[in-house]
mmCIF file of C-alpha atoms in Angstrom:
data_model
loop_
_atom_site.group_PDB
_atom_site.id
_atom_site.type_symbol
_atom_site.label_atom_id
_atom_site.label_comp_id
_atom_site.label_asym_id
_atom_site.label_seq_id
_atom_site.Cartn_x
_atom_site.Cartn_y
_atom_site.Cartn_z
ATOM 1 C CA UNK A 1 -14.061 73.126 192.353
ATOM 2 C CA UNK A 2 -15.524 74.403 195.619
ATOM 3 C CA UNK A 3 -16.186 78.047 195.541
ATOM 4 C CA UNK A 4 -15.636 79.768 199.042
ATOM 5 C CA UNK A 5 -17.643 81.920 201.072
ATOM 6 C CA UNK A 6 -16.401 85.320 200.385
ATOM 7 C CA UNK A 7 -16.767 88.437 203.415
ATOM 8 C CA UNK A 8 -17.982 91.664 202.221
ATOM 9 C CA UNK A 9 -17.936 94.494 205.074
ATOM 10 C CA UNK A 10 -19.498 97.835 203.832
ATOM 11 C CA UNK A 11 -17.375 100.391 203.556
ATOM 12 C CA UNK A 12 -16.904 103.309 206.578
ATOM 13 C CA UNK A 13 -20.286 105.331 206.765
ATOM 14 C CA UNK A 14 -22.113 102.966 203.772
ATOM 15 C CA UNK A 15 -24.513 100.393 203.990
ATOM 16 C CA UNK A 16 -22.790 99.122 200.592
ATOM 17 C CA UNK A 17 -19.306 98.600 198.964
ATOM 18 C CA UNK A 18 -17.666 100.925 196.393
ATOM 19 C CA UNK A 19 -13.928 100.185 196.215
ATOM 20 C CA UNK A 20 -11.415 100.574 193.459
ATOM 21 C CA UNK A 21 -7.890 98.321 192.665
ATOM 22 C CA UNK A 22 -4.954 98.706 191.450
ATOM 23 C CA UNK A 23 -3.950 95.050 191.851
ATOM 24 C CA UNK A 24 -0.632 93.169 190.045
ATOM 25 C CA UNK A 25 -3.374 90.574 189.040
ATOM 26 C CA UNK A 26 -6.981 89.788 190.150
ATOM 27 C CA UNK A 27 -5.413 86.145 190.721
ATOM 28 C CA UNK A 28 -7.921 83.978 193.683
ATOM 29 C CA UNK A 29 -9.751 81.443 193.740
ATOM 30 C CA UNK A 30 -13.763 81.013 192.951
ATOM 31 C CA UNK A 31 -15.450 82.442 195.884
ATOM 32 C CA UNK A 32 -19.269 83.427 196.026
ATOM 33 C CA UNK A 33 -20.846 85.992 199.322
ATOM 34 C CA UNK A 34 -24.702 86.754 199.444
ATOM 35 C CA UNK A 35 -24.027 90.386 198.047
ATOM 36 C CA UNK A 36 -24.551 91.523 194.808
ATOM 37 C CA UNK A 37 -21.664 92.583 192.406
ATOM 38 C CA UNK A 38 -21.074 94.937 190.218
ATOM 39 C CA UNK A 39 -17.703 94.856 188.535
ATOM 40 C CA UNK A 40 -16.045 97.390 186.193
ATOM 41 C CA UNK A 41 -12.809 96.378 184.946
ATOM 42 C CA UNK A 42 -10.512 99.674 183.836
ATOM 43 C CA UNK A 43 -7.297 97.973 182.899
ATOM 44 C CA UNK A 44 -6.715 93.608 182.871
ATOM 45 C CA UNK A 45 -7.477 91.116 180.817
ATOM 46 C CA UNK A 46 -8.160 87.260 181.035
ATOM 47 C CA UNK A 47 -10.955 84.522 181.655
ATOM 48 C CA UNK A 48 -13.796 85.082 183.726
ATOM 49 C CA UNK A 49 -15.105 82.288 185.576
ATOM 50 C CA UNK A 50 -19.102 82.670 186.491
ATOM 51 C CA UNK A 51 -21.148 79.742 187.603
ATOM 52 C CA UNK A 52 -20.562 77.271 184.368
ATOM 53 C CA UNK A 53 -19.514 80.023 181.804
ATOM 54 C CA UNK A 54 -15.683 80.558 181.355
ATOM 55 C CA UNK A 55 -15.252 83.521 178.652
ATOM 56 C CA UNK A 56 -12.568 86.188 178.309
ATOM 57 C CA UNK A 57 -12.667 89.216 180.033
ATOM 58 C CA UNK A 58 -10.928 92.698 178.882
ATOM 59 C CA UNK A 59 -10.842 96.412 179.820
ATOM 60 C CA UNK A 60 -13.857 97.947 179.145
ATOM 61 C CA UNK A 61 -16.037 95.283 180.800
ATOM 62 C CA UNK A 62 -18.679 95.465 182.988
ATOM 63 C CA UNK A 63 -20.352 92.364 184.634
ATOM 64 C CA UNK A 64 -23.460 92.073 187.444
ATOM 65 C CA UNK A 65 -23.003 89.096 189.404
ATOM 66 C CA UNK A 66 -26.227 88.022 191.545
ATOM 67 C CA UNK A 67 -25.832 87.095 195.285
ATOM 68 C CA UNK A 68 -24.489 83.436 196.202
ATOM 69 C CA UNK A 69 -23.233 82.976 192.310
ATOM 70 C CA UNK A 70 -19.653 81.789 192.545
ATOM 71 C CA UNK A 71 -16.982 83.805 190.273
ATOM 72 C CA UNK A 72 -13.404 84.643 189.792
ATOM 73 C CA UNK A 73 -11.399 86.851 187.456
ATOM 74 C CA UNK A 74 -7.974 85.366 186.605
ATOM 75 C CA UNK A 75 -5.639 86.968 184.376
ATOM 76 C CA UNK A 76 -3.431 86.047 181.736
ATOM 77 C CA UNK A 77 -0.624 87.083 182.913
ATOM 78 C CA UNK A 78 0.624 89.426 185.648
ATOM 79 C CA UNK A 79 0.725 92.933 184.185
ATOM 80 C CA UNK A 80 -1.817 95.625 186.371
ATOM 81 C CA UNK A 81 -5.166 95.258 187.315
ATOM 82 C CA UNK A 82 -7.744 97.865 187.957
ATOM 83 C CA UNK A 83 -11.246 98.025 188.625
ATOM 84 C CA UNK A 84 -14.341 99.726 190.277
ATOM 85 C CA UNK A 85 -16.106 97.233 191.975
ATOM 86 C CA UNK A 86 -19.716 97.925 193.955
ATOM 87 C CA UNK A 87 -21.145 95.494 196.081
ATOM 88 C CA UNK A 88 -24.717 95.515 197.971
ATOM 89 C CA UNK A 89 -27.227 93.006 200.173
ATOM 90 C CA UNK A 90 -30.380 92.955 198.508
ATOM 91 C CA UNK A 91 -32.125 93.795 202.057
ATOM 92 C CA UNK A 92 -30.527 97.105 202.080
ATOM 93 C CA UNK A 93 -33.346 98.551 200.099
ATOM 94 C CA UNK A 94 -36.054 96.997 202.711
ATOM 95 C CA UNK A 95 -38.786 94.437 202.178
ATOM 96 C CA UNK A 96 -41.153 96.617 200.125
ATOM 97 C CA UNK A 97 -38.386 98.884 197.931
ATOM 98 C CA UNK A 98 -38.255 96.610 194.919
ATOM 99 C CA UNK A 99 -42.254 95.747 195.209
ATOM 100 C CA UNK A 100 -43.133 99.625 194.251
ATOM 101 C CA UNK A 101 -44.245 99.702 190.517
ATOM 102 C CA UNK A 102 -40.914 102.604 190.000
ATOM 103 C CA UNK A 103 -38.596 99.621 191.021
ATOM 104 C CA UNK A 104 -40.207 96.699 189.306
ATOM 105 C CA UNK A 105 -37.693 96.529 186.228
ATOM 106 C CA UNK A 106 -34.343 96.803 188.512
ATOM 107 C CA UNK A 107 -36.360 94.018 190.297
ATOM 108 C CA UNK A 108 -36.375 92.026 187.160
ATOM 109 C CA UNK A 109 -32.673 92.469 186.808
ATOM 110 C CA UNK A 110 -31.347 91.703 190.587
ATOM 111 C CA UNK A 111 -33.354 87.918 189.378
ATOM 112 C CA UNK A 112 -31.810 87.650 186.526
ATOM 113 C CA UNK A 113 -28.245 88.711 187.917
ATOM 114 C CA UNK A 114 -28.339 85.454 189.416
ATOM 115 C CA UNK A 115 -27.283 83.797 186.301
ATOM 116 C CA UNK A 116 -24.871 86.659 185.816
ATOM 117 C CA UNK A 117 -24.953 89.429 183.440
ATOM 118 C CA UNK A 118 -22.858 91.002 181.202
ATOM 119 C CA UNK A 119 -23.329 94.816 179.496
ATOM 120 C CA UNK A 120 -21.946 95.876 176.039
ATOM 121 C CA UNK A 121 -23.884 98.923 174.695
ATOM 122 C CA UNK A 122 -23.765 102.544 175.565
ATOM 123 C CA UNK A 123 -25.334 101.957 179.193
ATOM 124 C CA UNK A 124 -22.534 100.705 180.101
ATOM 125 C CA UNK A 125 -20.251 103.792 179.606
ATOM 126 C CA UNK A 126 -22.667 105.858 181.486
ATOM 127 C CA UNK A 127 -23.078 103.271 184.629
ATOM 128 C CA UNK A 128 -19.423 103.332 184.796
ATOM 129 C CA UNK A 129 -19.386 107.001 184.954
ATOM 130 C CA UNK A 130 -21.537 106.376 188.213
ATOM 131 C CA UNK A 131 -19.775 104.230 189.706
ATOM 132 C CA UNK A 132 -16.534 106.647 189.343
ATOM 133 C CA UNK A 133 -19.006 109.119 190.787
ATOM 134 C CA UNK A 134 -20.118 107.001 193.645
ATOM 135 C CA UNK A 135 -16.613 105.752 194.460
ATOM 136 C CA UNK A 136 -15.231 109.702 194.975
ATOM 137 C CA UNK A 137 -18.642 110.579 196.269
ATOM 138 C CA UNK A 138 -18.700 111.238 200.585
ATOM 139 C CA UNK A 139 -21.048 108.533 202.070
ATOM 140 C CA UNK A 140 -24.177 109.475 202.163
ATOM 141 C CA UNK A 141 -27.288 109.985 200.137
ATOM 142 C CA UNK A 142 -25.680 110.804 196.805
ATOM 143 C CA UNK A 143 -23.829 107.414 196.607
ATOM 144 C CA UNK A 144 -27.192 105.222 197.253
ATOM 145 C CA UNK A 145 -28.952 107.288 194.828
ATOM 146 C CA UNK A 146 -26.270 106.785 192.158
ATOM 147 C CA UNK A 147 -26.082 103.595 193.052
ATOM 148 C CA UNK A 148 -29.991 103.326 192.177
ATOM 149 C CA UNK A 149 -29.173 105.364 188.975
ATOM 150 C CA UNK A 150 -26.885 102.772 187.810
ATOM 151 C CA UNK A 151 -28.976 99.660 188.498
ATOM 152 C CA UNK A 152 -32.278 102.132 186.405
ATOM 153 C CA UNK A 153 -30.140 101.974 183.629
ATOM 154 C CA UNK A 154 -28.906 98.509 183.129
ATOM 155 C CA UNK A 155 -32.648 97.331 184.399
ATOM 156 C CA UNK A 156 -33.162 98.997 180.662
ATOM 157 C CA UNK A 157 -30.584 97.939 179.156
ATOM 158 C CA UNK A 158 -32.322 95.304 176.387
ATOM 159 C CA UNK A 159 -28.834 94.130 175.076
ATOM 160 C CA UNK A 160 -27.491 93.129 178.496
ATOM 161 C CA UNK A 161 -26.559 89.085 178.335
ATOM 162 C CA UNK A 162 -26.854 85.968 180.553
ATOM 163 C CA UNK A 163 -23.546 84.458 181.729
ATOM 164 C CA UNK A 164 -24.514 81.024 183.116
ATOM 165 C CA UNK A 165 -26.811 78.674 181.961
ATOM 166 C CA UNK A 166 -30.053 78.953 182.980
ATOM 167 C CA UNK A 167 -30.369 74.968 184.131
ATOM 168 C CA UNK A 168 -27.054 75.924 186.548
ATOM 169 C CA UNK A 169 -27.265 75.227 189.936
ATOM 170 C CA UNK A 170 -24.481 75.148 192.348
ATOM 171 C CA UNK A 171 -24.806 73.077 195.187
ATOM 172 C CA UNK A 172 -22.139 74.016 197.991
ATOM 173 C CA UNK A 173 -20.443 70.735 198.884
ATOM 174 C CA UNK A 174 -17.447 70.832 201.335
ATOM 175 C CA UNK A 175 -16.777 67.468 199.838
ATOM 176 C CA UNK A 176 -15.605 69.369 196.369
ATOM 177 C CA UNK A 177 -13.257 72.155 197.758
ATOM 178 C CA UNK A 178 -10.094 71.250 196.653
ATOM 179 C CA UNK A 179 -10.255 68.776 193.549
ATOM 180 C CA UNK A 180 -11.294 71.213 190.487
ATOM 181 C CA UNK A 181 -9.293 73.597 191.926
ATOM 182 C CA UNK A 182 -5.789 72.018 191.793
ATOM 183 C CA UNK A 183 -6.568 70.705 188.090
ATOM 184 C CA UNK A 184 -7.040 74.789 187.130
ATOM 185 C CA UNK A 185 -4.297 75.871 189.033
ATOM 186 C CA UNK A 186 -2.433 72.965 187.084
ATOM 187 C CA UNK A 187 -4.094 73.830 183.598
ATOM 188 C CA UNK A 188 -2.706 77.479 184.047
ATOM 189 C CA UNK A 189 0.746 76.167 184.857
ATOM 190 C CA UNK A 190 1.133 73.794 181.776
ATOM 191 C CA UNK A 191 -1.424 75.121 179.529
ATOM 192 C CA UNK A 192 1.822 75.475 177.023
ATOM 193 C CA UNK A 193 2.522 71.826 177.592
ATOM 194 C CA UNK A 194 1.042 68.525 176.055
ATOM 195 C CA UNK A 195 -1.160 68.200 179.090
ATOM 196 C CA UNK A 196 -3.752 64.957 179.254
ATOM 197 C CA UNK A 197 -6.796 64.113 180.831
ATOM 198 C CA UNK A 198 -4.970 61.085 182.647
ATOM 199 C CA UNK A 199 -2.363 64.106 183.652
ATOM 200 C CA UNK A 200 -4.875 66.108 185.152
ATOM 201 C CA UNK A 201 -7.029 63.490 186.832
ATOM 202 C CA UNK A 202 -3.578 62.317 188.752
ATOM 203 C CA UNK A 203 -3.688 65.928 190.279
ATOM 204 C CA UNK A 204 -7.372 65.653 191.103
ATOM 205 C CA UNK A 205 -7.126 62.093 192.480
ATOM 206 C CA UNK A 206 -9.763 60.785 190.297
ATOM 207 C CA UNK A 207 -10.127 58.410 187.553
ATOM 208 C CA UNK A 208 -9.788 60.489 184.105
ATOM 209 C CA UNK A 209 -13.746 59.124 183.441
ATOM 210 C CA UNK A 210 -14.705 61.131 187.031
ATOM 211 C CA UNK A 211 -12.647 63.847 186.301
ATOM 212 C CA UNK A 212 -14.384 64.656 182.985
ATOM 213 C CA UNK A 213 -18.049 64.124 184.218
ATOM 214 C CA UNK A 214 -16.477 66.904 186.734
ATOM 215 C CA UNK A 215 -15.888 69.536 184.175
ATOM 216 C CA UNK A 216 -19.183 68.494 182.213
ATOM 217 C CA UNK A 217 -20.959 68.843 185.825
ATOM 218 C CA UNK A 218 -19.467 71.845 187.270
ATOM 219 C CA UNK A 219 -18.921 74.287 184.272
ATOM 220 C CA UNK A 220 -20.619 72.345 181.823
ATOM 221 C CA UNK A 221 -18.007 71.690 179.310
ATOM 222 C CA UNK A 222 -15.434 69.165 178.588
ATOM 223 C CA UNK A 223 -12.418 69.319 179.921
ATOM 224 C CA UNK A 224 -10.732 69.463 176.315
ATOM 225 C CA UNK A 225 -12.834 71.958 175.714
ATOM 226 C CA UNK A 226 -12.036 74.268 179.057
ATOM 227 C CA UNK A 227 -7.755 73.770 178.070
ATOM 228 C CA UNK A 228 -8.512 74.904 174.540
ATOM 229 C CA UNK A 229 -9.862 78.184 175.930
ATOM 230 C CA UNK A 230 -7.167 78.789 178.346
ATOM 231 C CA UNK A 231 -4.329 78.113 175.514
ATOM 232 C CA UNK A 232 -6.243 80.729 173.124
ATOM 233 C CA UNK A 233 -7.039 83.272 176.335
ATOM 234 C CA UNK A 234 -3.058 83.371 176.205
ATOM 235 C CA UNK A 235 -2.627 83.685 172.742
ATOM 236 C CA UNK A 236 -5.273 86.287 172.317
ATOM 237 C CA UNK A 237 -2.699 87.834 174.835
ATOM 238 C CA UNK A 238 0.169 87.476 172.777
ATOM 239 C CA UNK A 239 -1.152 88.653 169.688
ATOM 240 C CA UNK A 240 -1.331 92.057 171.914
ATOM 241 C CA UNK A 241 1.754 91.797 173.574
ATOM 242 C CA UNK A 242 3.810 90.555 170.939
ATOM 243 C CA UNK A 243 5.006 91.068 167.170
ATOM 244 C CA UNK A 244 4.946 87.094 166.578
ATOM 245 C CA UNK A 245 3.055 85.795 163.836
ATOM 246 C CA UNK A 246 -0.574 83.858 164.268
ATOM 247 C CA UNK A 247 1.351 81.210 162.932
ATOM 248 C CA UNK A 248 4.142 80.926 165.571
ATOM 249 C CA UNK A 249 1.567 82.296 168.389
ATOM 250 C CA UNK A 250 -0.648 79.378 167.240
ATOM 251 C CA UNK A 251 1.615 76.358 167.703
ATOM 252 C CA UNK A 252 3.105 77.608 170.657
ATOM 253 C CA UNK A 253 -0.657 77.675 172.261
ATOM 254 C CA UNK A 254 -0.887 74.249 171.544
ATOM 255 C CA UNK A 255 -2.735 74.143 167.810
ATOM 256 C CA UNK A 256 -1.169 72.431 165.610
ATOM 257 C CA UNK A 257 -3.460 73.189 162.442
ATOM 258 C CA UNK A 258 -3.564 76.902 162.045
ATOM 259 C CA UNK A 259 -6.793 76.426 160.224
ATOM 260 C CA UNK A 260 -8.288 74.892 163.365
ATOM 261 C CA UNK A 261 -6.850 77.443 165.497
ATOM 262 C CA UNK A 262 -8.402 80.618 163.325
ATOM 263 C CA UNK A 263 -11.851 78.396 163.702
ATOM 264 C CA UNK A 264 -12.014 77.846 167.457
ATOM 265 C CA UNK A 265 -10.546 81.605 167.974
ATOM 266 C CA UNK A 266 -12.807 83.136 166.103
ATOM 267 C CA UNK A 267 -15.728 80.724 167.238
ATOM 268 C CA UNK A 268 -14.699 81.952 170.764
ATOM 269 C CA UNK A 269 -14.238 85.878 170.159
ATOM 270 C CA UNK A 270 -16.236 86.256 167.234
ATOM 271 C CA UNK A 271 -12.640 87.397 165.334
ATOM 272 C CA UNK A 272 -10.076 85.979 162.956
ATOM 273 C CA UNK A 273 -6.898 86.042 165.390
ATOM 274 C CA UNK A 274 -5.403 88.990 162.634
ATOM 275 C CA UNK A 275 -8.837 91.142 163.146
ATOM 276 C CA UNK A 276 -9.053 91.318 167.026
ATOM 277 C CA UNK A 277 -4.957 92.156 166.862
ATOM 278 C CA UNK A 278 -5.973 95.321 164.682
ATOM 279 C CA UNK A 279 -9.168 96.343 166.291
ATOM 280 C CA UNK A 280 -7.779 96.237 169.912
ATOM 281 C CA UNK A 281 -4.547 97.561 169.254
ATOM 282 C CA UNK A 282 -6.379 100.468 167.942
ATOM 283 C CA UNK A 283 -8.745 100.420 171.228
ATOM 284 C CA UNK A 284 -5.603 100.641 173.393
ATOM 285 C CA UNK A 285 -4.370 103.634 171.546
ATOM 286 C CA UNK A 286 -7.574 105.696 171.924
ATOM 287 C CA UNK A 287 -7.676 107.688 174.926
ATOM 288 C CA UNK A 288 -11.402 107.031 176.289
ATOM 289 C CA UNK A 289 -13.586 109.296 178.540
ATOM 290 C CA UNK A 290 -13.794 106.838 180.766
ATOM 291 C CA UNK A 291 -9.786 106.171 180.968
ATOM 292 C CA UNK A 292 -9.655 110.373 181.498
ATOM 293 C CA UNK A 293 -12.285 110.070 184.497
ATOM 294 C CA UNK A 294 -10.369 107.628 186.088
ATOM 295 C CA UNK A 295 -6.854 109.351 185.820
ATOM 296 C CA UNK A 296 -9.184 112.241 187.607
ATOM 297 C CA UNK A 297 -10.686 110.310 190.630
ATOM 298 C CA UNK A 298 -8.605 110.074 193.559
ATOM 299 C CA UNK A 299 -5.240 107.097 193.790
ATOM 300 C CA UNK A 300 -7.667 104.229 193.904
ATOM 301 C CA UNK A 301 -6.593 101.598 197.021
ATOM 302 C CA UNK A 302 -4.282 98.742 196.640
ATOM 303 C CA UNK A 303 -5.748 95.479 197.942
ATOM 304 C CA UNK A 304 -6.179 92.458 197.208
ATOM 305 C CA UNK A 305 -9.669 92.213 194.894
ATOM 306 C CA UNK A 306 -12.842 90.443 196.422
ATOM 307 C CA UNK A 307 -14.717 89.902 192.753
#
C-alpha cells in the first residue's frame, strides 16, 4: 500500500492547524504530509493504521503522529466521527527554538513521534482540554502558546507509547500505490466471508507467496494475522452495539473455536470479550468533562478528515 502525500494549509491567521470534525466516518486512504499530528478522537471507533502497527482505536484517544509517517483512521462501521485534530511544520518554531535547554524534552518527543505515539494517563485529559482551548481560541498568541503547553506535557508524559516499530522505514515507491490498497479495501468488504490468501492476491495481482512477503514487509505482520484483527475490530463493535452473545458474535467474525476467539481478543485488547462489553458500556454511560467541554465549544466544521 502506497501512502499519499497529504496537503495541510494552516488555518486563516495561524501558522498551524487546529480543526475539529464531525465526519459520518474518518474512512480514506493511508496518506502521510511533512506536518506533525496531533489527533484527539471525541466520538468513533475502529483500527488505526500507523506505519506497520494496526491496533484499535476508540473515543478517548489521543495519538502524535511525526512528520512524513503514513496513517489512516478507518472505522468500523459508519456511525459519527468526531475529533480535534492539530497539525504543525516543525520549522514553525525556527532553527534554534527546540535547541534552548527549556525545549529540549518536547525536542525528544517531536523524534520520537516519528514512530508514532500514543497517550493513556492523565496528561492526556488535560492536553485535550488544550486543544479544545486552542481550537475556540482567536489566532494569535494564545493558540501557539497552548499549543506549546500541550506538547510540555506529553514531552513528560513517561507512560506515553511507541506505535511503529522502531526498525520501520517507509520508502515512498510510486511503484506500490495501488496493490495493498485494493486487498484492504477488499478485506473490509468480506472480512465476514471465508476470504483466502489466493483470494486476496487475485485482487492484488500477485502470486499469494508475494502478496504475503507484502504484508510481512509493509506492516510487518502476516496477512492471516492483519484479517484476524479486522474480524475482531468488528466484533469488539458488536459486542457494543448489540445484545448477541460472544458466542454468536464469535462465529459470525469468522472464529470458529470460541476458546480461540476469547485468546486472540483478549491477546489483542488485553480483555475477555465479556469484560471490555461491561467496562465500556459503563464508559459510554458516564458523562466525561471532556464530552461536557466539547458540547460547550462552538458547532465544530464538517469536512472531510485529513488524519
Amino acid at each position: 500500500m502506497k501512502p499519499y502525500l497529504g496537503t495541510v494549509p494552516p488555518s486563516p491567521g495561524s501558522s498551524f492547524t487546529c480543526e475539529s470534525y464531525d465526519v459520518p466516518e474518518f474512512r480514506h486512504d493511508y496518506h502521510y504530509h511533512p506536518e506533525i499530528e496531533l489527533t484527539w478522537i471525541i466520538e468513533s471507533d475502529g483500527q488505526r493504521l500507523v506505519g506497520d502497527s494496526i491496533r484499535p482505536f476508540k473515543a478517548g484517544d489521543l495519538v502524535l503522529i511525526g512528520e512524513n509517517l503514513p496513517h489512516h483512521f478507518r472505522n468500523t462501521c459508519r456511525s459519527r466521527a468526531r475529533s480535534i485534530c492539530i497539525q504543525f511544520k516543525l520549522e514553525m518554531f525556527g532553527s534554534e527554538f527546540l535547541q534552548l535547554r527549556e525545549f529540549s524534552e518536547i525536542s525528544s518527543l517531536l523524534e520520537e513521534a516519528n514512530r508514532g505515539l500514543s497517550f493513556k494517563s492523565k496528561t492526556a485529559k488535560a492536553v485535550q482540554r488544550l486543544m479544545a482551548e486552542s481550537l475556540n481560541a482567536s489566532p494569535g498568541p494564545s493558540r501557539i502558546t497552548r499549543l506549546i503547553d500541550a506538547l510540555h506535557l506529553l514531552s513528560i508524559d513517561r507512560d506515553r507509547e511507541f506505535l511503529a516499530s522502531v526498525t520501520y522505514a517507509e520508502k515512498i515507491n510510486p511503484t506500490r500505490i495501488d496493490r495493498l490498497q485494493r486487498v484492504l479495501n477488499y478485506l473490509e468488504s468480506h472480512w465476514d466471508e471465508t476470504v483466502s490468501l489466493e483470494d486476496a492476491s487475485r485482487v492484488a495481482a500477485l502470486h499469494p507467496q508475494s502478496l504475503s512477503r507484502f504484508f510481512q514487509k509493509h506492516l510487518r505482520m502476516t496477512y492471516q494475522e492483519y484479517l484476524k484483527r479486522l474480524r475482531l475490530g468488528h466484533a469488539a463493535r458488536a459486542l457494543l452495539d448489540t445484545n448477541r452473545t460472544v458466542t454468536d458474535i464469535a462465529f459470525h467474525s469468522g472464529f470458529n473455536n470460541i476458546s480461540n476467539f476469547n485468546r486472540h481478543f483478549r491477546r489483542v485488547y488485553q480483555r475477555t470479550p465479556l469484560e471490555y462489553r461491561r467496562q465500556e458500556m459503563t464508559l459510554r454511560n458516564i458523562r466525561t468533562d471532556n464530552g461536557e467541554l466539547i458540547q460547550e465549544a462552538s458547532e465544530p466544521s464538517r469536512r472531510t478528515p485529513r488524519n
